GROMACS .gro file of C-alpha atoms in nm:
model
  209
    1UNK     CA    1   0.472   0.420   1.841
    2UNK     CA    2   0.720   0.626   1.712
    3UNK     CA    3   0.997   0.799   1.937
    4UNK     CA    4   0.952   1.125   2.025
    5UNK     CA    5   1.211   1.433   2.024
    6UNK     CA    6   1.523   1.264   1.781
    7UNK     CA    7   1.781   1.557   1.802
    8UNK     CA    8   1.814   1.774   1.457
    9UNK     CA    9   2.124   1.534   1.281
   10UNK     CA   10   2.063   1.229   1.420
   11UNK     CA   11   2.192   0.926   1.223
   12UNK     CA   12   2.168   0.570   1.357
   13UNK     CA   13   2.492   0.390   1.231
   14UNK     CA   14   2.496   0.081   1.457
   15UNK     CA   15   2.773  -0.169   1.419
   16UNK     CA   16   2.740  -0.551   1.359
   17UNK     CA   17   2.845  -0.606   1.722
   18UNK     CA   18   2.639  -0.357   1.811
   19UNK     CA   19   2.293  -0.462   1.643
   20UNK     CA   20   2.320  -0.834   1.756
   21UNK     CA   21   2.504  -0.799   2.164
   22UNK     CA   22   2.269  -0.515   2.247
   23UNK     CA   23   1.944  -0.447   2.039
   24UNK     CA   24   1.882  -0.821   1.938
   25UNK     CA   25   2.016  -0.970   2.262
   26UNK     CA   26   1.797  -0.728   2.502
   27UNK     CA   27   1.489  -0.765   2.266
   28UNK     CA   28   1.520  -1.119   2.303
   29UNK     CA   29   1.594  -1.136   2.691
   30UNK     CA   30   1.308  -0.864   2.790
   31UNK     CA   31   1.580  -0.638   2.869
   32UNK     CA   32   1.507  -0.230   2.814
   33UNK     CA   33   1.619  -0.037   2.506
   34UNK     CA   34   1.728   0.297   2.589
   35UNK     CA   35   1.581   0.470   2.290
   36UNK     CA   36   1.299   0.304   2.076
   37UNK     CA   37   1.401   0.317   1.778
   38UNK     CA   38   1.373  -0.002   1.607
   39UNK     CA   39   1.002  -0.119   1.584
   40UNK     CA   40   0.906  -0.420   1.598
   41UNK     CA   41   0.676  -0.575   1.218
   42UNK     CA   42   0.592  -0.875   1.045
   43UNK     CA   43   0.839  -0.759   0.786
   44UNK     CA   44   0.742  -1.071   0.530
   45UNK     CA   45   0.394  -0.899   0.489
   46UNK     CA   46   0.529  -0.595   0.339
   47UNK     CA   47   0.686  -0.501   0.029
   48UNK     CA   48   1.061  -0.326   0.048
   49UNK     CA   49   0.974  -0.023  -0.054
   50UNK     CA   50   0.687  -0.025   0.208
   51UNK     CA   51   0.892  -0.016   0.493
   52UNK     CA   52   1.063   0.337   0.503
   53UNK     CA   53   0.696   0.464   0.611
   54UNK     CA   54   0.684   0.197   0.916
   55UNK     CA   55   1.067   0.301   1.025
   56UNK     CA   56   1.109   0.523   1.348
   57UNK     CA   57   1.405   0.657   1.150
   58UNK     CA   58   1.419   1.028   0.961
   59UNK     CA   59   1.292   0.931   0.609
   60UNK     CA   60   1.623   1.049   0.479
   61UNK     CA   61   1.851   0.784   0.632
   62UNK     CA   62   1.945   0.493   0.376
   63UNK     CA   63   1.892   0.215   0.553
   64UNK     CA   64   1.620   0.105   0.810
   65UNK     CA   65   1.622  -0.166   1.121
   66UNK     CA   66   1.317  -0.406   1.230
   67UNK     CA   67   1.289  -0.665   1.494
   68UNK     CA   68   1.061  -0.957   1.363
   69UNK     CA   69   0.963  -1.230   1.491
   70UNK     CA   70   1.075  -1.509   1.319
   71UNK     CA   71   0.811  -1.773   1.081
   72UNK     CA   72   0.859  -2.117   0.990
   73UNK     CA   73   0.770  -2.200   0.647
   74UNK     CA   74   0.699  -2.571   0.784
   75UNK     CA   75   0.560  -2.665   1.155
   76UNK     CA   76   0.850  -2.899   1.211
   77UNK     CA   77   1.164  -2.775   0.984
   78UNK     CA   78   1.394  -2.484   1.034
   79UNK     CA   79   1.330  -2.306   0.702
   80UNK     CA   80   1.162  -1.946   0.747
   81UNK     CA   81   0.925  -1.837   0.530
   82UNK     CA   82   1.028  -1.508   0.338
   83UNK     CA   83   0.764  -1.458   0.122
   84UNK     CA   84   0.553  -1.147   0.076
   85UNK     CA   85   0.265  -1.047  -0.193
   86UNK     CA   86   0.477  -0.965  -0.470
   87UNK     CA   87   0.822  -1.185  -0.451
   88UNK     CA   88   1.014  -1.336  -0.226
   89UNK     CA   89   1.341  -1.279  -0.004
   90UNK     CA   90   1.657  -1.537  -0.123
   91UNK     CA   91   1.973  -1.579   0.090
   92UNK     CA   92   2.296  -1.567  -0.064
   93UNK     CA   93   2.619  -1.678  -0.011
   94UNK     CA   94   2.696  -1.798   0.305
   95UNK     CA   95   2.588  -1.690   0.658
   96UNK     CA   96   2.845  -1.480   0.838
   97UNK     CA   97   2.993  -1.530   1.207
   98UNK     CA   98   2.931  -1.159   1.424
   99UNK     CA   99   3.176  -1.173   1.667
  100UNK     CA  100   3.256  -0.990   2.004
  101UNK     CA  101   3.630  -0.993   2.168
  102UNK     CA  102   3.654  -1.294   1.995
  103UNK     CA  103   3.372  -1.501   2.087
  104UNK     CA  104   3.050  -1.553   1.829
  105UNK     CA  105   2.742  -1.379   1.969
  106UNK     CA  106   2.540  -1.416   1.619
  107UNK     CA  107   2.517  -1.484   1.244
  108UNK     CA  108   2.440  -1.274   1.010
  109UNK     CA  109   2.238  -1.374   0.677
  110UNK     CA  110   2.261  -1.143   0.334
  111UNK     CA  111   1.931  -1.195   0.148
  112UNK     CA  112   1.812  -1.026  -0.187
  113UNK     CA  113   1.445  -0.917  -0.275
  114UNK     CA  114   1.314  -1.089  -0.571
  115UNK     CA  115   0.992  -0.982  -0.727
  116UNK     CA  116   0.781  -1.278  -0.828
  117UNK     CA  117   0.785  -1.661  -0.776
  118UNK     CA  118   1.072  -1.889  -0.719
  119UNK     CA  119   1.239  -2.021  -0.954
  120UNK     CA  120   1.133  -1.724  -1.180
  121UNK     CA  121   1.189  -1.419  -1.005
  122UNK     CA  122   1.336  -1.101  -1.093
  123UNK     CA  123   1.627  -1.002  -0.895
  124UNK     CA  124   1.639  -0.638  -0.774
  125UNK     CA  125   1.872  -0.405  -0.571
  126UNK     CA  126   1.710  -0.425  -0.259
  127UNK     CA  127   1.914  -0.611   0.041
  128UNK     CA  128   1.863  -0.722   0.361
  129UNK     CA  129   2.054  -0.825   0.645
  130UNK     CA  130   1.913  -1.072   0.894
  131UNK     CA  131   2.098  -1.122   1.249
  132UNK     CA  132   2.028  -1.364   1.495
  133UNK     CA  133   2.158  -1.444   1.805
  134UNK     CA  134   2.396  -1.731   1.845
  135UNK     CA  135   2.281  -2.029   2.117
  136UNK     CA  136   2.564  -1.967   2.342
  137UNK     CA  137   2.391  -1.620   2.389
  138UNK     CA  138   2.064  -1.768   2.477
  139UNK     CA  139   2.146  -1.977   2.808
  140UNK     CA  140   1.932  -1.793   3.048
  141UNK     CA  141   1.673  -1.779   2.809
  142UNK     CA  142   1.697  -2.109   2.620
  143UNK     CA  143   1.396  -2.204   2.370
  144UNK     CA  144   1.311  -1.848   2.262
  145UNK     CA  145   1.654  -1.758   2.038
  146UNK     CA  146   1.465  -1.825   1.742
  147UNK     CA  147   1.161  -1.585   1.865
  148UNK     CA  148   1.328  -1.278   1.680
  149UNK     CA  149   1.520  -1.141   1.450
  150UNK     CA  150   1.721  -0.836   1.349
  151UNK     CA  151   1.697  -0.708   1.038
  152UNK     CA  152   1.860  -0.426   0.843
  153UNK     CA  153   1.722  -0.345   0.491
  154UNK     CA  154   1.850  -0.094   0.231
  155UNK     CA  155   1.836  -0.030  -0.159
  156UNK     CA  156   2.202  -0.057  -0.314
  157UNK     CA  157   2.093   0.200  -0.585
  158UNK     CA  158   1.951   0.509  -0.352
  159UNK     CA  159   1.600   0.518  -0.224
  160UNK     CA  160   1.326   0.319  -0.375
  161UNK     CA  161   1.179   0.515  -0.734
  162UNK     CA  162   0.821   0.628  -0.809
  163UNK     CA  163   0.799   0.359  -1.055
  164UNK     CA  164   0.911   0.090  -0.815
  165UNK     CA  165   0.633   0.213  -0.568
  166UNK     CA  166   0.353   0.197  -0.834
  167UNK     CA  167   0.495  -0.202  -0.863
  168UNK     CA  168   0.706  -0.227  -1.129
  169UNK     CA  169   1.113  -0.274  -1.057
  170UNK     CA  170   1.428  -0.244  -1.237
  171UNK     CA  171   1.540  -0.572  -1.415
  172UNK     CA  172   1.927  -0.380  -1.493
  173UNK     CA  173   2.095  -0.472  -1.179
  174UNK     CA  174   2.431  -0.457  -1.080
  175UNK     CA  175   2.648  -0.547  -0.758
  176UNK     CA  176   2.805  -0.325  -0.579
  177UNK     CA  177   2.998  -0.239  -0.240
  178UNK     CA  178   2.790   0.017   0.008
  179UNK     CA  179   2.978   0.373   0.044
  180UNK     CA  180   2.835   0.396   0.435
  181UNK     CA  181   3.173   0.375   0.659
  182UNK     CA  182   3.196   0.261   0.961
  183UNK     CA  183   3.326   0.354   1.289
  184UNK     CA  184   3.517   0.261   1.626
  185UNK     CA  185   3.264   0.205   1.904
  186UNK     CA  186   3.365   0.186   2.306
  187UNK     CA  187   3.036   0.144   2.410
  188UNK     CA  188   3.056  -0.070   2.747
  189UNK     CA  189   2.857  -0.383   2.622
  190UNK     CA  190   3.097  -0.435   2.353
  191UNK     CA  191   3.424  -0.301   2.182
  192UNK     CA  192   3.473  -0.313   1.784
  193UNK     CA  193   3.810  -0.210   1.609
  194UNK     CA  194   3.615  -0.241   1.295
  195UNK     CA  195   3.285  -0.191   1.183
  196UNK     CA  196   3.068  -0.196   0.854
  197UNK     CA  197   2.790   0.004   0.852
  198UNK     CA  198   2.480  -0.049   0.530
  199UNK     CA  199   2.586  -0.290   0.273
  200UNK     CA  200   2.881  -0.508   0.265
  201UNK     CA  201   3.025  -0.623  -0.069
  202UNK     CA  202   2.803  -0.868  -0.215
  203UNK     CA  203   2.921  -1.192  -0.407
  204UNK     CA  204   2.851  -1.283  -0.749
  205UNK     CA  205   2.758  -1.578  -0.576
  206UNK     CA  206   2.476  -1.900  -0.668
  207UNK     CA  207   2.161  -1.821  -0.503
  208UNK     CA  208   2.055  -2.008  -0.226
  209UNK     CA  209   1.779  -2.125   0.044
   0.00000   0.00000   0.00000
Protein backbone atom coordinates (compact mmCIF):
# COMPACT_ATOMS: atom_id res chain seq x y z
CA UNK A 1 0.00 0.00 0.00
CA UNK A 2 1.08 3.15 -1.00
CA UNK A 3 2.18 5.97 1.56
CA UNK A 4 -0.07 8.42 2.33
CA UNK A 5 0.41 12.40 2.61
CA UNK A 6 4.19 12.82 0.60
CA UNK A 7 4.70 16.66 1.09
CA UNK A 8 4.17 18.86 -2.32
CA UNK A 9 8.25 18.63 -3.66
CA UNK A 10 9.26 15.67 -2.32
CA UNK A 11 12.21 13.94 -4.08
CA UNK A 12 13.80 10.75 -2.73
CA UNK A 13 17.62 11.07 -3.56
CA UNK A 14 19.08 8.38 -1.27
CA UNK A 15 22.79 7.81 -1.28
CA UNK A 16 24.67 4.46 -1.86
CA UNK A 17 25.44 4.37 1.88
CA UNK A 18 22.27 5.29 2.47
CA UNK A 19 20.16 2.62 0.39
CA UNK A 20 22.29 -0.41 1.59
CA UNK A 21 23.17 0.65 5.87
CA UNK A 22 19.58 1.70 6.37
CA UNK A 23 16.74 0.63 3.89
CA UNK A 24 18.38 -2.78 2.87
CA UNK A 25 19.95 -3.49 6.26
CA UNK A 26 16.55 -2.79 8.34
CA UNK A 27 14.46 -4.64 5.62
CA UNK A 28 16.60 -7.45 6.07
CA UNK A 29 16.88 -7.42 10.01
CA UNK A 30 12.92 -6.75 10.62
CA UNK A 31 13.85 -3.42 11.70
CA UNK A 32 11.07 -0.37 11.02
CA UNK A 33 11.29 2.03 8.08
CA UNK A 34 10.28 5.37 8.99
CA UNK A 35 8.45 6.19 5.82
CA UNK A 36 7.24 3.39 3.37
CA UNK A 37 8.35 4.22 0.54
CA UNK A 38 10.05 1.50 -1.15
CA UNK A 39 7.63 -1.48 -1.83
CA UNK A 40 8.46 -4.54 -1.77
CA UNK A 41 7.82 -6.87 -5.80
CA UNK A 42 8.95 -9.74 -7.58
CA UNK A 43 10.65 -7.28 -9.86
CA UNK A 44 11.83 -10.27 -12.49
CA UNK A 45 8.05 -10.70 -13.34
CA UNK A 46 7.68 -7.34 -14.70
CA UNK A 47 8.81 -5.52 -17.60
CA UNK A 48 10.94 -2.03 -16.97
CA UNK A 49 8.68 0.09 -18.12
CA UNK A 50 6.02 -1.62 -15.88
CA UNK A 51 7.35 -0.60 -12.79
CA UNK A 52 6.84 3.28 -12.54
CA UNK A 53 2.97 2.29 -11.93
CA UNK A 54 4.00 -0.18 -8.88
CA UNK A 55 6.49 2.70 -7.35
CA UNK A 56 5.27 4.60 -4.11
CA UNK A 57 7.22 7.45 -5.74
CA UNK A 58 5.52 10.74 -7.64
CA UNK A 59 5.38 9.44 -11.28
CA UNK A 60 7.62 12.30 -12.18
CA UNK A 61 10.80 11.24 -10.34
CA UNK A 62 13.45 9.45 -12.73
CA UNK A 63 14.34 6.73 -11.00
CA UNK A 64 12.39 4.19 -8.77
CA UNK A 65 13.55 1.75 -5.65
CA UNK A 66 12.20 -1.97 -4.91
CA UNK A 67 13.09 -4.45 -2.30
CA UNK A 68 12.94 -8.06 -3.84
CA UNK A 69 13.47 -10.95 -2.66
CA UNK A 70 16.11 -12.58 -4.18
CA UNK A 71 15.63 -16.09 -6.84
CA UNK A 72 18.01 -18.66 -7.64
CA UNK A 73 18.10 -19.64 -11.14
CA UNK A 74 19.39 -23.22 -9.83
CA UNK A 75 18.33 -24.97 -6.30
CA UNK A 76 21.96 -25.39 -5.36
CA UNK A 77 24.14 -22.51 -7.25
CA UNK A 78 24.41 -18.85 -6.50
CA UNK A 79 23.27 -17.52 -9.90
CA UNK A 80 19.85 -15.44 -9.70
CA UNK A 81 17.54 -15.70 -12.16
CA UNK A 82 16.80 -12.27 -13.98
CA UNK A 83 14.57 -13.16 -16.45
CA UNK A 84 11.18 -11.68 -17.21
CA UNK A 85 8.53 -12.25 -20.25
CA UNK A 86 10.16 -10.26 -22.75
CA UNK A 87 14.20 -10.23 -22.11
CA UNK A 88 16.37 -10.59 -19.62
CA UNK A 89 18.53 -8.46 -17.02
CA UNK A 90 22.69 -8.84 -17.78
CA UNK A 91 25.31 -7.59 -15.27
CA UNK A 92 28.10 -5.64 -16.40
CA UNK A 93 31.33 -4.85 -15.46
CA UNK A 94 32.27 -5.61 -12.22
CA UNK A 95 30.40 -5.50 -8.86
CA UNK A 96 31.19 -2.45 -6.78
CA UNK A 97 32.28 -2.27 -2.94
CA UNK A 98 29.51 0.37 -0.90
CA UNK A 99 31.34 1.45 1.81
CA UNK A 100 30.65 3.23 5.23
CA UNK A 101 33.59 5.14 7.32
CA UNK A 102 35.62 2.85 5.67
CA UNK A 103 34.31 -0.47 6.26
CA UNK A 104 32.20 -2.50 3.31
CA UNK A 105 28.54 -2.81 4.30
CA UNK A 106 27.45 -4.01 0.58
CA UNK A 107 28.04 -4.50 -3.16
CA UNK A 108 26.51 -3.02 -5.60
CA UNK A 109 25.75 -4.76 -9.14
CA UNK A 110 25.06 -2.52 -12.55
CA UNK A 111 22.80 -4.64 -14.79
CA UNK A 112 21.26 -3.68 -18.29
CA UNK A 113 17.71 -4.71 -19.62
CA UNK A 114 17.89 -6.69 -22.70
CA UNK A 115 14.81 -7.45 -24.66
CA UNK A 116 14.78 -11.02 -25.89
CA UNK A 117 16.85 -14.24 -25.31
CA UNK A 118 20.41 -14.63 -24.37
CA UNK A 119 22.78 -14.69 -26.47
CA UNK A 120 20.53 -12.65 -28.89
CA UNK A 121 19.13 -9.89 -27.12
CA UNK A 122 18.72 -6.37 -27.85
CA UNK A 123 20.37 -4.08 -25.54
CA UNK A 124 18.35 -1.03 -24.37
CA UNK A 125 18.78 2.07 -22.10
CA UNK A 126 17.21 0.84 -19.20
CA UNK A 127 19.59 0.22 -15.95
CA UNK A 128 19.42 -1.16 -12.82
CA UNK A 129 21.26 -1.15 -9.75
CA UNK A 130 21.16 -4.13 -7.42
CA UNK A 131 22.58 -3.75 -3.67
CA UNK A 132 23.05 -6.29 -1.29
CA UNK A 133 24.23 -6.43 1.96
CA UNK A 134 27.73 -7.56 2.69
CA UNK A 135 28.10 -10.83 5.28
CA UNK A 136 29.86 -8.91 7.86
CA UNK A 137 26.47 -6.97 8.07
CA UNK A 138 24.47 -10.04 8.55
CA UNK A 139 25.93 -11.52 11.97
CA UNK A 140 22.88 -11.28 14.06
CA UNK A 141 20.91 -12.44 11.37
CA UNK A 142 23.13 -14.97 9.57
CA UNK A 143 21.43 -17.25 6.73
CA UNK A 144 18.90 -14.67 5.50
CA UNK A 145 21.50 -11.93 3.69
CA UNK A 146 20.62 -13.35 0.53
CA UNK A 147 16.65 -13.06 1.35
CA UNK A 148 16.56 -9.48 -0.32
CA UNK A 149 17.66 -7.16 -2.39
CA UNK A 150 17.78 -3.46 -3.18
CA UNK A 151 17.22 -2.33 -6.32
CA UNK A 152 17.25 1.03 -8.08
CA UNK A 153 16.05 1.15 -11.76
CA UNK A 154 16.03 4.10 -14.21
CA UNK A 155 15.99 4.78 -18.10
CA UNK A 156 19.34 6.63 -19.19
CA UNK A 157 17.34 8.34 -22.04
CA UNK A 158 14.21 10.03 -19.95
CA UNK A 159 11.11 8.12 -19.11
CA UNK A 160 10.09 5.06 -20.92
CA UNK A 161 8.19 6.10 -24.69
CA UNK A 162 4.68 5.15 -25.89
CA UNK A 163 6.24 2.92 -28.32
CA UNK A 164 8.37 1.13 -25.77
CA UNK A 165 5.12 0.51 -23.68
CA UNK A 166 3.18 -0.99 -26.66
CA UNK A 167 6.57 -3.55 -26.72
CA UNK A 168 8.75 -2.46 -29.09
CA UNK A 169 12.30 -0.69 -27.87
CA UNK A 170 14.95 1.38 -29.28
CA UNK A 171 17.88 -0.65 -30.86
CA UNK A 172 20.13 3.10 -31.18
CA UNK A 173 21.67 3.06 -27.85
CA UNK A 174 24.28 4.96 -26.46
CA UNK A 175 26.21 5.20 -22.98
CA UNK A 176 26.11 7.82 -21.04
CA UNK A 177 26.87 9.39 -17.45
CA UNK A 178 23.47 10.26 -15.28
CA UNK A 179 23.05 14.25 -14.74
CA UNK A 180 21.30 13.44 -11.04
CA UNK A 181 23.97 14.97 -8.39
CA UNK A 182 24.46 13.97 -5.36
CA UNK A 183 24.67 15.27 -1.94
CA UNK A 184 26.39 15.34 1.64
CA UNK A 185 24.29 13.34 4.10
CA UNK A 186 24.79 13.50 8.21
CA UNK A 187 22.17 11.30 8.84
CA UNK A 188 23.14 9.42 12.24
CA UNK A 189 23.33 5.79 10.80
CA UNK A 190 25.91 6.81 8.43
CA UNK A 191 28.08 9.81 7.12
CA UNK A 192 28.99 10.21 3.23
CA UNK A 193 31.42 13.00 1.89
CA UNK A 194 30.32 11.85 -1.45
CA UNK A 195 27.43 10.54 -2.98
CA UNK A 196 26.01 9.51 -6.51
CA UNK A 197 22.62 9.68 -6.90
CA UNK A 198 20.68 7.73 -10.48
CA UNK A 199 23.16 6.44 -12.86
CA UNK A 200 26.81 6.22 -12.55
CA UNK A 201 29.00 6.23 -15.67
CA UNK A 202 28.66 3.05 -17.36
CA UNK A 203 31.62 1.08 -19.08
CA UNK A 204 31.91 0.13 -22.55
CA UNK A 205 32.55 -2.94 -20.91
CA UNK A 206 32.08 -7.11 -22.13
CA UNK A 207 28.85 -8.26 -20.89
CA UNK A 208 28.69 -10.56 -18.25
CA UNK A 209 26.73 -13.19 -15.90
Amino acid sequence: MAPVGLPPGFRFHPTDEELVNYYLKRKISGQEIDLDIIPEIDLYKCEPWELAEKSFLPSRDPEWYFFGPRDRKYPNGFRTNRATRAGYWKSTGKDRRVSCQNRAIGMKKTLVYYRGRAPHGIRTDWIMHEYRLDDKECEDFSGIQDSYALCRVFKKNGICSEIEEQGQCTTSLSLMESSSQGFITDDPWCSSSTAMVGGEEISQATFID
